[in-house]
């Protein structure tokens, strides 16, 4: 995401309220609203509407929290029923029928059909909460402190997650040394010039390498924030094999790439392995409500009762919409096939655009793909031009050099085509028409 420190401008002066209160009262840490200063009031499906009546097509999907679109009626109706019936809203980790129904659906529709045996832990409701729980558990179970993570990784903003995150600007915000972790090269970090695994295997074998044996390795199958680098499936499988061989816990952070984003429910399914721990959040509630899960292989389920707790674990409204999403979209493989078809269309459209500009390349997997431009400033300018044309699209990568598309998985083919046309126009407005060949 482009993170300028310019003050947000007020682009709706005549609209009721304007944006003055954001400028005067809200912390300058705010970022998305600087790129998209409209005041949003309504949303439906793949469209947001601002208070001055403009419509924006959404190629952002709440940073992956709105995989099933905005105000999806299949999720909204059970939510409204639940609210009207005076049901339980807050319950810490007490038993509620909403939690039972969610767990049953998750077991029946997600875990069992995939032959996955996980315990479900509810950490606090955000992605970073899930990652913190995973890191803490891996350290507790192994008695080791060190964690390896990858170049350009993004795992969240709390100190443990930040320690395994790559971005130097975010890391600086910690204000203390971020320790107990080292970075290792992600797949293709050296553009194929060096076999990435040589380094890792060598240092694990070599008792003189000085690299402490890690408790865990944490990885994203696709680096959503770090530039849409997508690891090859065989690389992921080899990583899993290496972790098994050296008795290292493998954590897959599926906070952004999970819940169908890559075309299967989990991003690692096609790679043919099951991680020891999986982090899920963002779209697990399906409706943009905060919720996170940490999935744990049963033998690692070793926190004592209450050893890792929190007030907001198990958000009943999120259980209701999360269950509805699973039942509506994951009862068979038709939705998954539909997502895969749309992903192929989006890739084809982005490839057509990228081919016009020398050095531009499509990156990513599923409906988490984008275009990396050789001029790092291009993607941000194109995103700004797209906003002016009514499309929300963000940037990714250490220099914000990747134009990142992440539409709702439920987007219609017409909206996908329309969004691609806007991207083409926005790109041409910034970089010229390019080479039509
Ligand atoms: N892990 C990954 C892979 C993410 O993309 C994100 C959020 N962008 C997080 C963790 C952190 O999630 P949250 O912002 O909900 O803490």
Coordinates of C-alpha atoms and ligand atoms in Angstrom, one line a residue:
X1 CA 0.0 0.0 0.0
X2 CA 1.3 3.4 -0.8
X3 CA 2.0 5.1 2.5
X4 CA 2.5 8.8 1.8
X5 CA 2.9 11.2 4.7
X6 CA 1.1 14.0 2.9
X7 CA -2.0 15.1 4.7
X8 CA -5.1 13.5 3.3
X9 CA -6.9 15.9 1.1
X10 CA -10.6 16.7 1.3
X11 CA -12.1 15.8 -2.0
X12 CA -15.7 16.0 -0.9
X13 CA -16.0 19.5 0.5
X14 CA -19.7 19.9 -0.2
X15 CA -20.6 16.5 1.1
X16 CA -22.1 16.3 4.6
X17 CA -19.3 16.3 7.1
X18 CA -16.4 16.3 4.6
X19 CA -13.1 14.9 5.9
X20 CA -12.0 17.6 8.3
X21 CA -12.5 15.4 11.4
X22 CA -10.2 12.8 10.0
X23 CA -7.5 15.3 9.3
X24 CA -7.8 17.0 12.7
X25 CA -8.5 14.1 15.0
X26 CA -7.3 10.8 13.6
X27 CA -3.7 9.8 14.0
X28 CA -1.4 10.3 11.1
X29 CA -0.8 6.6 11.1
X30 CA -3.8 6.2 8.9
X31 CA -2.9 5.1 5.4
X32 CA -5.5 3.7 3.0
X33 CA -7.6 6.8 3.3
X34 CA -4.8 8.9 2.0
X35 CA -4.9 7.0 -1.3
X36 CA -8.7 6.8 -1.4
X37 CA -10.0 9.9 0.4
X38 CA -13.7 9.4 -0.5
X39 CA -16.0 8.9 2.5
X40 CA -17.6 5.6 1.9
X41 CA -21.1 4.9 3.1
X42 CA -22.5 1.9 1.4
X43 CA -21.3 -1.3 -0.3
X44 CA -22.8 -4.3 -2.1
X45 CA -21.1 -7.1 -3.8
X46 CA -18.0 -5.7 -5.5
X47 CA -19.0 -2.1 -5.3
X48 CA -18.5 0.6 -2.6
X49 CA -20.4 3.9 -2.8
X50 CA -19.2 7.2 -1.3
X51 CA -21.4 9.8 0.3
X52 CA -21.1 12.1 -2.8
X53 CA -22.6 9.3 -4.9
X54 CA -19.5 7.9 -6.6
X55 CA -19.3 4.2 -7.1
X56 CA -16.0 2.3 -6.8
X57 CA -15.4 -1.2 -8.1
X58 CA -13.5 -3.1 -5.5
X59 CA -10.2 -4.9 -6.6
X60 CA -9.0 -4.7 -3.0
X61 CA -11.6 -6.7 -1.0
X62 CA -10.8 -5.4 2.4
X63 CA -7.2 -6.6 2.0
X64 CA -8.6 -10.1 1.7
X65 CA -11.2 -9.8 4.5
X66 CA -14.1 -9.6 2.0
X67 CA -13.5 -12.7 -0.2
X68 CA -17.3 -13.1 -0.5
X69 CA -18.0 -9.5 -1.3
X70 CA -19.7 -6.7 0.6
X71 CA -23.0 -7.4 2.5
X72 CA -23.4 -10.8 0.9
X73 CA -27.0 -11.7 1.5
X74 CA -26.2 -15.4 2.1
X75 CA -24.3 -14.2 5.2
X76 CA -26.2 -11.1 6.1
X77 CA -29.6 -12.8 6.5
X78 CA -28.4 -15.3 9.1
X79 CA -26.5 -12.5 10.9
X80 CA -29.6 -10.3 11.1
X81 CA -31.7 -13.3 12.3
X82 CA -29.2 -14.0 15.0
X83 CA -29.1 -10.4 16.1
X84 CA -32.9 -10.1 16.2
X85 CA -33.3 -13.3 18.2
X86 CA -31.4 -11.9 21.3
X87 CA -28.7 -14.5 20.9
X88 CA -25.2 -14.4 22.6
X89 CA -22.8 -11.8 21.3
X90 CA -19.9 -11.9 23.6
X91 CA -18.8 -15.1 25.4
X92 CA -15.0 -15.3 25.7
X93 CA -14.4 -19.0 25.0
X94 CA -17.6 -20.2 26.6
X95 CA -19.7 -22.8 24.8
X96 CA -22.3 -21.2 22.5
X97 CA -24.4 -22.8 19.9
X98 CA -23.0 -20.4 17.3
X99 CA -19.5 -21.6 18.0
X100 CA -20.6 -25.2 18.0
X101 CA -22.3 -24.8 14.6
X102 CA -19.2 -23.0 13.2
X103 CA -16.8 -25.7 14.4
X104 CA -19.1 -28.5 13.1
X105 CA -19.2 -26.8 9.6
X106 CA -15.4 -26.2 9.6
X107 CA -14.8 -29.8 10.5
X108 CA -17.4 -31.2 8.0
X109 CA -16.7 -28.9 5.1
X110 CA -13.1 -28.0 5.3
X111 CA -11.0 -30.3 7.5
X112 CA -12.6 -33.7 6.8
X113 CA -12.8 -33.5 3.0
X114 CA -9.1 -32.5 3.0
X115 CA -8.1 -35.2 5.4
X116 CA -6.7 -32.6 7.8
X117 CA -6.4 -33.3 11.5
X118 CA -6.1 -30.0 13.3
X119 CA -7.2 -28.7 16.7
X120 CA -8.8 -25.2 16.3
X121 CA -7.5 -22.5 18.6
X122 CA -9.3 -19.1 18.7
X123 CA -6.7 -16.5 19.4
X124 CA -7.6 -12.8 19.4
X125 CA -9.5 -11.7 16.3
X126 CA -6.8 -10.5 14.0
X127 CA -4.2 -12.1 11.8
X128 CA -1.3 -11.0 14.0
X129 CA -3.1 -12.6 17.0
X130 CA -3.1 -15.9 15.1
X131 CA 0.6 -15.5 14.2
X132 CA 1.6 -14.6 17.8
X133 CA -0.2 -17.7 19.1
X134 CA 1.6 -19.9 16.5
X135 CA 5.0 -18.5 17.3
X136 CA 4.5 -18.8 21.0
X137 CA 3.2 -22.3 20.8
X138 CA 6.1 -23.4 18.6
X139 CA 8.6 -22.0 21.1
X140 CA 6.8 -23.6 24.0
X141 CA 6.6 -27.0 22.4
X142 CA 10.2 -27.2 21.1
X143 CA 11.9 -25.2 23.9
X144 CA 13.8 -23.4 21.2
X145 CA 13.6 -19.6 20.7
X146 CA 14.7 -18.9 17.1
X147 CA 12.3 -18.7 14.3
X148 CA 13.2 -18.5 10.6
X149 CA 11.1 -16.4 8.2
X150 CA 11.5 -15.3 4.7
X151 CA 12.7 -12.2 2.8
X152 CA 9.7 -9.9 2.1
X153 CA 7.5 -11.8 4.5
X154 CA 4.6 -10.0 6.2
X155 CA 3.1 -11.5 9.3
X156 CA 1.6 -8.6 11.3
X157 CA 2.4 -5.6 13.4
X158 CA 2.7 -6.9 17.0
X159 CA 6.2 -7.4 18.2
X160 CA 6.5 -11.2 17.7
X161 CA 4.9 -11.0 14.2
X162 CA 6.9 -7.9 13.3
X163 CA 10.1 -9.8 14.2
X164 CA 9.4 -12.3 11.4
X165 CA 8.3 -9.6 9.0
X166 CA 10.7 -8.2 6.4
X167 CA 9.6 -4.6 5.6
X168 CA 12.2 -2.3 7.0
X169 CA 9.8 0.7 7.4
X170 CA 7.4 -1.5 9.5
X171 CA 10.2 -3.0 11.5
X172 CA 11.5 0.5 12.4
X173 CA 8.2 1.2 14.1
X174 CA 8.9 -1.4 16.8
X175 CA 11.3 0.9 18.7
X176 CA 13.1 -2.1 20.2
X177 CA 15.4 -4.7 18.6
X178 CA 13.4 -7.4 16.9
X179 CA 15.2 -10.5 17.9
X180 CA 15.0 -14.3 18.0
X181 CA 14.5 -14.6 14.3
X182 CA 16.5 -14.6 11.1
X183 CA 15.4 -14.2 7.5
X184 CA 16.1 -16.7 4.8
X185 CA 15.7 -16.3 1.0
X186 CA 12.2 -16.9 -0.3
X187 CA 11.7 -19.0 -3.4
X188 CA 13.4 -17.4 -6.4
X189 CA 15.0 -14.6 -4.3
X190 CA 18.1 -14.9 -6.4
X191 CA 16.1 -15.0 -9.7
X192 CA 17.0 -18.7 -10.2
X193 CA 20.8 -18.0 -10.0
X194 CA 21.2 -19.8 -6.7
X195 CA 19.3 -22.8 -5.4
X196 CA 17.6 -21.3 -2.3
X197 CA 17.6 -24.5 -0.4
X198 CA 21.3 -24.9 -0.4
X199 CA 21.7 -22.2 2.1
X200 CA 19.1 -23.5 4.5
X201 CA 20.2 -27.1 4.3
X202 CA 23.8 -26.3 4.7
X203 CA 23.4 -24.1 7.8
X204 CA 21.1 -26.7 9.4
X205 CA 23.7 -29.5 8.7
X206 CA 26.7 -27.4 9.8
X207 CA 27.1 -27.2 13.6
X208 CA 29.6 -24.4 13.0
X209 CA 27.1 -22.3 10.9
X210 CA 26.2 -20.2 13.9
X211 CA 22.5 -20.4 13.0
X212 CA 20.6 -21.7 16.0
X213 CA 18.3 -24.6 15.2
X214 CA 14.9 -22.9 14.9
X215 CA 11.7 -23.7 16.7
X216 CA 9.8 -23.0 13.6
X217 CA 9.8 -21.7 10.0
X218 CA 6.9 -19.4 9.1
X219 CA 6.0 -19.0 5.4
X220 CA 3.3 -17.5 3.2
X221 CA 2.5 -19.5 0.0
X222 CA 2.0 -16.1 -1.7
X223 CA 3.5 -13.0 -0.2
X224 CA 0.5 -10.7 -0.3
X225 CA 2.2 -7.6 1.1
X226 CA 5.8 -8.4 0.1
X227 CA 5.3 -8.1 -3.6
X228 CA 3.1 -11.0 -4.6
X229 CA 5.9 -13.5 -4.8
X230 CA 4.3 -16.9 -5.2
X231 CA 6.4 -19.9 -4.1
X232 CA 6.4 -22.8 -6.4
X233 CA 4.4 -25.7 -5.0
X234 CA 7.5 -28.0 -5.2
X235 CA 9.5 -25.4 -3.2
X236 CA 6.8 -25.4 -0.5
X237 CA 6.7 -29.2 -0.4
X238 CA 10.5 -29.3 -0.2
X239 CA 10.4 -26.8 2.7
X240 CA 7.9 -29.1 4.5
X241 CA 10.1 -32.1 3.9
X242 CA 13.1 -30.2 5.3
X243 CA 11.2 -29.2 8.4
X244 CA 10.1 -32.8 9.0
X245 CA 13.7 -34.0 8.6
X246 CA 15.1 -31.5 11.1
X247 CA 12.2 -31.6 13.5
X248 CA 11.3 -27.9 12.9
X249 CA 7.7 -26.8 13.2
X250 CA 6.3 -25.4 9.9
X251 CA 3.8 -22.6 10.2
X252 CA 1.9 -21.5 7.1
X253 CA 0.5 -18.0 7.4
X254 CA -2.7 -18.3 5.4
X255 CA -4.1 -15.1 6.8
X256 CA -4.2 -13.5 3.3
X257 CA -3.8 -16.3 0.9
X258 CA -6.2 -18.7 2.6
X259 CA -10.1 -18.9 2.5
X260 CA -10.1 -19.6 -1.2
X261 CA -7.9 -16.7 -2.4
X262 CA -5.5 -18.9 -4.4
X263 CA -8.3 -21.1 -5.8
X264 CA -8.4 -23.7 -3.1
X265 CA -9.5 -23.2 0.5
X266 CA -5.9 -23.4 1.8
X267 CA -3.1 -22.1 -0.3
X268 CA -1.0 -25.2 0.3
X269 CA -3.5 -27.8 -0.7
X270 CA -2.1 -28.4 -4.2
X271 CA 1.5 -28.7 -2.8
X272 CA 0.6 -31.9 -1.1
X273 CA 1.6 -31.4 2.5
X274 CA -0.1 -30.3 5.8
X275 CA 1.7 -27.7 7.8
X276 CA 2.1 -28.2 11.6
X277 CA 0.3 -25.0 12.3
X278 CA -1.9 -22.8 10.0
X279 CA -2.8 -19.2 10.7
X280 CA -6.2 -18.0 9.3
X281 CA -8.0 -14.7 9.7
X282 CA -9.3 -12.0 7.3
X283 CA -12.0 -13.9 5.4
X284 CA -12.6 -16.7 7.8
X285 CA -15.7 -14.8 9.1
X286 CA -16.6 -14.2 5.5
X287 CA -18.3 -10.9 6.2
X288 CA -15.5 -8.6 7.3
X289 CA -16.0 -9.3 10.9
X290 CA -12.9 -9.8 13.0
X291 CA -12.0 -13.4 13.6
X292 CA -8.9 -15.6 13.6
X293 CA -8.1 -19.3 14.0
X294 CA -4.8 -21.0 14.7
X295 CA -4.9 -24.6 13.5
X296 CA -2.7 -26.9 15.4
X297 CA -1.6 -30.5 14.7
X298 CA -3.1 -32.4 17.8
X299 CA 0.3 -33.4 19.3
X300 CA 1.3 -29.7 19.4
X301 CA -1.8 -28.6 21.2
X302 CA 0.1 -28.0 24.4
X303 CA -0.9 -24.6 25.8
X304 CA -2.4 -25.2 29.3
X305 CA -6.0 -24.1 29.7
X306 CA -5.9 -20.3 29.8
X307 CA -2.2 -20.1 29.2
X308 CA -2.9 -18.0 26.0
X309 CA -6.2 -16.2 26.4
X310 CA -7.9 -12.9 25.6
X311 CA -11.3 -11.2 25.9
X312 CA -12.2 -11.3 22.2
X313 CA -11.7 -14.9 21.2
X314 CA -14.7 -16.4 19.6
X315 CA -16.8 -13.6 18.1
X316 CA -20.3 -15.1 17.9
X317 CA -21.4 -12.9 15.0
X318 CA -18.3 -14.0 13.1
X319 CA -19.2 -17.6 13.9
X320 CA -22.6 -17.1 12.3
X321 CA -21.3 -15.5 9.1
X322 CA -18.3 -17.8 9.0
X323 CA -20.5 -20.9 9.1
X324 CA -22.9 -19.4 6.5
X325 CA -19.9 -18.7 4.2
X326 CA -18.6 -22.3 4.6
X327 CA -22.1 -23.8 3.9
X328 CA -22.8 -21.5 1.0
X329 CA -19.4 -21.7 -0.8
X330 CA -17.6 -24.8 0.4
X331 CA -20.2 -27.6 0.5
X332 CA -18.9 -28.8 -2.9
X333 CA -16.2 -27.8 -5.4
X334 CA -18.3 -25.6 -7.7
X335 CA -17.2 -22.3 -6.0
X336 CA -13.6 -23.3 -6.1
X337 CA -13.8 -24.1 -9.8
X338 CA -15.5 -20.8 -10.4
X339 CA -12.7 -19.0 -8.6
X340 CA -10.1 -20.8 -10.6
X341 CA -11.8 -19.8 -13.8
X342 CA -11.9 -16.2 -12.8
X343 CA -8.3 -16.3 -11.7
X344 CA -7.4 -17.5 -15.2
X345 CA -9.3 -14.6 -16.7
X346 CA -7.7 -12.1 -14.4
X347 CA -4.2 -13.5 -15.2
X348 CA -4.9 -13.4 -18.9
X349 CA -6.1 -9.8 -18.7
X350 CA -3.2 -8.6 -16.5
X351 CA -0.7 -10.5 -18.8
X352 CA -2.2 -8.6 -21.8
X353 CA -1.5 -5.3 -20.0
X354 CA 2.0 -6.3 -18.8
X355 CA 3.1 -7.5 -22.2
X356 CA 2.8 -3.9 -23.5
X357 CA 5.4 -2.6 -21.1
X358 CA 9.0 -3.7 -21.2
X359 CA 10.1 -5.4 -18.0
X360 CA 6.6 -5.6 -16.5
X361 CA 5.7 -9.0 -15.2
X362 CA 2.6 -10.7 -13.7
X363 CA 3.1 -12.1 -10.2
X364 CA 1.1 -14.1 -7.7
X365 CA -1.4 -16.9 -7.7
X366 CA -5.2 -17.3 -7.9
X367 CA -7.1 -14.0 -7.3
X368 CA -4.1 -12.6 -5.6
X369 CA -2.1 -11.4 -8.5
X370 CA -0.7 -8.2 -9.9
X371 CA 1.9 -6.6 -12.2
X372 CA 5.4 -5.7 -11.1
X373 CA 6.7 -2.7 -13.0
X374 CA 10.4 -2.0 -13.4
X375 CA 9.9 1.7 -12.5
X376 CA 8.9 1.3 -8.9
X377 CA 6.8 4.5 -8.9
X378 CA 4.5 3.3 -11.7
X379 CA 2.2 1.0 -9.6
X380 CA 1.3 3.8 -7.2
X381 CA 0.6 6.2 -10.0
X382 CA -1.6 3.7 -11.8
X383 CA -3.5 2.9 -8.5
X384 CA -4.1 6.6 -8.1
X385 CA -5.3 6.9 -11.7
X386 CA -7.5 3.9 -11.2
X387 CA -9.1 5.5 -8.2
X388 CA -10.0 8.6 -10.2
X389 CA -11.6 6.2 -12.7
X390 CA -13.6 4.5 -10.0
X391 CA -11.5 1.4 -9.2
X392 CA -9.9 0.5 -5.8
X393 CA -6.6 -1.3 -6.3
X394 CA -3.6 -1.2 -4.1
X395 CA 0.1 -1.7 -4.3
X396 CA 2.4 -4.3 -2.8
X397 CA 6.1 -4.9 -2.4
X398 CA 9.0 -3.3 -0.5
X399 CA 9.0 -0.3 -2.9
X400 CA 5.2 -0.5 -3.6
X401 CA 6.3 -1.6 -7.1
X402 CA 3.6 -4.1 -7.7
X403 CA 0.0 -3.2 -8.7
X404 CA -2.0 -5.7 -6.7
X405 CA -5.4 -7.0 -7.7
X406 CA -7.5 -8.8 -5.1
X407 CA -11.2 -8.7 -6.1
X408 CA -13.8 -10.5 -4.1
X409 CA -13.9 -14.1 -5.1
X410 CA -17.6 -13.6 -5.9
X411 CA -17.0 -10.9 -8.4
X412 CA -19.0 -11.3 -11.6
X413 CA -17.2 -11.8 -14.9
X414 CA -18.6 -8.5 -16.1
X415 CA -17.1 -6.6 -13.2
X416 CA -13.8 -8.4 -13.6
X417 CA -13.7 -7.4 -17.3
X418 CA -14.7 -3.8 -16.4
X419 CA -12.0 -3.6 -13.8
X420 CA -9.4 -4.9 -16.2
X421 CA -10.5 -2.2 -18.7
X422 CA -10.0 0.5 -16.1
X423 CA -6.6 -0.9 -15.2
X424 CA -5.6 -0.8 -18.9
X425 CA -6.8 2.8 -19.2
X426 CA -5.1 3.8 -15.9
X427 CA -1.8 2.1 -16.9
X428 CA -1.9 3.8 -20.3
X429 CA -2.6 7.2 -18.7
X430 CA 0.6 6.8 -16.6
X431 CA 3.0 4.8 -18.9
X432 CA 1.5 5.6 -22.4
X433 CA 0.1 3.0 -24.7
X434 CA 3.2 0.8 -24.6
X435 CA 4.0 -1.7 -27.3
X436 CA 0.8 -3.1 -28.6
X437 CA 2.6 -6.2 -30.0
Ligands
LIG1 N1 -0.3 -12.4 7.9 C1 -0.5 -12.0 6.6 C2 0.0 -12.9 5.6 C3 -1.1 -10.8 6.3 O1 -1.3 -10.5 5.0 C4 -1.6 -10.0 7.3 C5 -2.3 -8.7 7.1 N2 -2.1 -8.1 5.9 C6 -1.4 -10.4 8.7 C7 -0.7 -11.6 8.9 C8 -1.8 -9.6 9.8 O2 -3.2 -9.5 9.9 P1 -3.9 -8.4 10.8 O3 -3.7 -7.1 10.0 O4 -5.3 -8.8 10.8 O5 -3.2 -8.4 12.1

